[in-house]
Coordinates of N, CA and C in Angstrom, one line a residue:
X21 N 0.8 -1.2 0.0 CA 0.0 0.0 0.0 C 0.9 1.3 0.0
X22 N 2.0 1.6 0.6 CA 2.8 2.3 0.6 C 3.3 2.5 -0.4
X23 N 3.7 1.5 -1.0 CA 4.8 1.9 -2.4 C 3.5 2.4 -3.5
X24 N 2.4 1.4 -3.8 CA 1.7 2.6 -4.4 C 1.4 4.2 -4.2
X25 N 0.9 4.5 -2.9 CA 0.7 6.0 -2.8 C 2.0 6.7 -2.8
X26 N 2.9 5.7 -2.7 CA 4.2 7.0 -3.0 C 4.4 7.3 -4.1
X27 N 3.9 5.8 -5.5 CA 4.3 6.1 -6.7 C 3.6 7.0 -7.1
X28 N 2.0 7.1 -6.7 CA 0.7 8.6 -6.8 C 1.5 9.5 -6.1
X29 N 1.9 9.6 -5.1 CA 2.5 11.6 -4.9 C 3.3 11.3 -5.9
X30 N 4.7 10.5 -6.3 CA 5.3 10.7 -7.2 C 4.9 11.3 -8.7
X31 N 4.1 10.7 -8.9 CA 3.4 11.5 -10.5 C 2.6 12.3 -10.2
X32 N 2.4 13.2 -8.9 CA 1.6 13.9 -8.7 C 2.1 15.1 -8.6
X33 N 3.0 15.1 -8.2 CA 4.3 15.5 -7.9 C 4.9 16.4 -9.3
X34 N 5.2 15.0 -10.2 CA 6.2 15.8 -11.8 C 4.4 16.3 -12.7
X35 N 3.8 15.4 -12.5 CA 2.4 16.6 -12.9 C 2.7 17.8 -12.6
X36 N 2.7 18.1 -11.5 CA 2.7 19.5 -11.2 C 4.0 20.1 -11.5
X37 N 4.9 19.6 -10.9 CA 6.7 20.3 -11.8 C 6.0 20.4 -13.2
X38 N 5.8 19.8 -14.2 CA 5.6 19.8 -15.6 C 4.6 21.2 -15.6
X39 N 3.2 21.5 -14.8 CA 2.9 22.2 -15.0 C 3.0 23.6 -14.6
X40 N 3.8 23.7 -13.8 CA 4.6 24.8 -13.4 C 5.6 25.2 -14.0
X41 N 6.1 24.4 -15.0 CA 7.5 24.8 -15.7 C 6.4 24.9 -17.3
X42 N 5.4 24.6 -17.5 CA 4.9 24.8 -18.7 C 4.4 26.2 -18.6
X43 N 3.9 26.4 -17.6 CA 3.4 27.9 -17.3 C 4.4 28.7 -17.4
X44 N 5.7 28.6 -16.7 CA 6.8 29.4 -16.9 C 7.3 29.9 -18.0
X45 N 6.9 28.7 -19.1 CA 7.3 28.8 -20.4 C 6.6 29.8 -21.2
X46 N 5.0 29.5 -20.8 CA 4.2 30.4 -21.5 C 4.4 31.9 -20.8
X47 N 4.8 32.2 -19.7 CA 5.1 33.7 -19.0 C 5.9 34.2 -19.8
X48 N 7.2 33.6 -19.4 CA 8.4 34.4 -20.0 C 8.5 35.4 -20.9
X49 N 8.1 34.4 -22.3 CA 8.0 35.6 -23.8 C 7.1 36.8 -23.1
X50 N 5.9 36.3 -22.3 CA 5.3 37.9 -22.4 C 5.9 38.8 -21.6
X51 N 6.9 38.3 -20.4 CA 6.9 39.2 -19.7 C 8.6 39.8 -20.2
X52 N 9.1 39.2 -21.1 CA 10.3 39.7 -22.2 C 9.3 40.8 -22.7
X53 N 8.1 40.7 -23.6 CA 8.1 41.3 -24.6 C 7.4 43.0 -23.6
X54 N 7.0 42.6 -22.5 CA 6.5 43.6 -22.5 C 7.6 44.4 -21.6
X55 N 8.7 43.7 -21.1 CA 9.7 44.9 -20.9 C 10.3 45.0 -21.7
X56 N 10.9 44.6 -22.8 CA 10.9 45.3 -23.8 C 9.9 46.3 -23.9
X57 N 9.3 46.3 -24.3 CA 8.0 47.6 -24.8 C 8.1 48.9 -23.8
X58 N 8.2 48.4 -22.2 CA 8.3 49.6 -21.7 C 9.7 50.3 -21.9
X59 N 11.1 49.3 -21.8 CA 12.0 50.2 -22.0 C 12.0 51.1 -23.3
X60 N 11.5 50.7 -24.1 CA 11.4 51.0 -26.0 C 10.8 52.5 -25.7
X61 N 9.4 52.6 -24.7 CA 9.1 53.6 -24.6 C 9.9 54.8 -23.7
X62 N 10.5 54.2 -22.9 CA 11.2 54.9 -21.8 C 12.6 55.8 -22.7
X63 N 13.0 54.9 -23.5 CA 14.1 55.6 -24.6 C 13.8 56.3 -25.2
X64 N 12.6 56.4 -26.0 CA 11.6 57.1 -27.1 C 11.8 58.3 -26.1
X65 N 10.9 58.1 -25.0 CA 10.8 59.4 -23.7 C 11.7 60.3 -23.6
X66 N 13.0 59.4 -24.1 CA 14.0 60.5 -23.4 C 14.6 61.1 -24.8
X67 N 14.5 60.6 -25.7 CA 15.0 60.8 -26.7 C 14.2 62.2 -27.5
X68 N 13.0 62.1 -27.1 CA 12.5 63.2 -27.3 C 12.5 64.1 -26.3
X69 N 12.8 64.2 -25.1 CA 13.0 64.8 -24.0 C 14.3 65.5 -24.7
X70 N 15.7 64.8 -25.0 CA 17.0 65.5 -25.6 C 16.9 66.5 -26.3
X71 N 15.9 65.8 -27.5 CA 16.3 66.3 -28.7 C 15.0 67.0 -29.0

């Protein structure tokens, strides 16, 4: 009985690793693209601020 429920938290377990790192996957690019975007504007800002 043991070794079963250990082998269930075990896949219960990389389930969730898997879906925490799949989520992370899908964050990233947006949270790249949108700093990107703010620094893009932040330069724009200043660049018209200079000049």
């Amino acid at each position: 009985m043991s070794k079963v429920s250990f082998a269930f938290t075990l896949a219960e377990t990389l389930i969730v690793v898997a879906c925490v790192c799949a989520l992370g996957l899908f964050a990233v690019p947006h949270v790249q693209t949108l700093g990107r975007t703010t620094a893009t504007r932040a330069f724009l800002d200043r660049f018209k601020a200079t000049y």
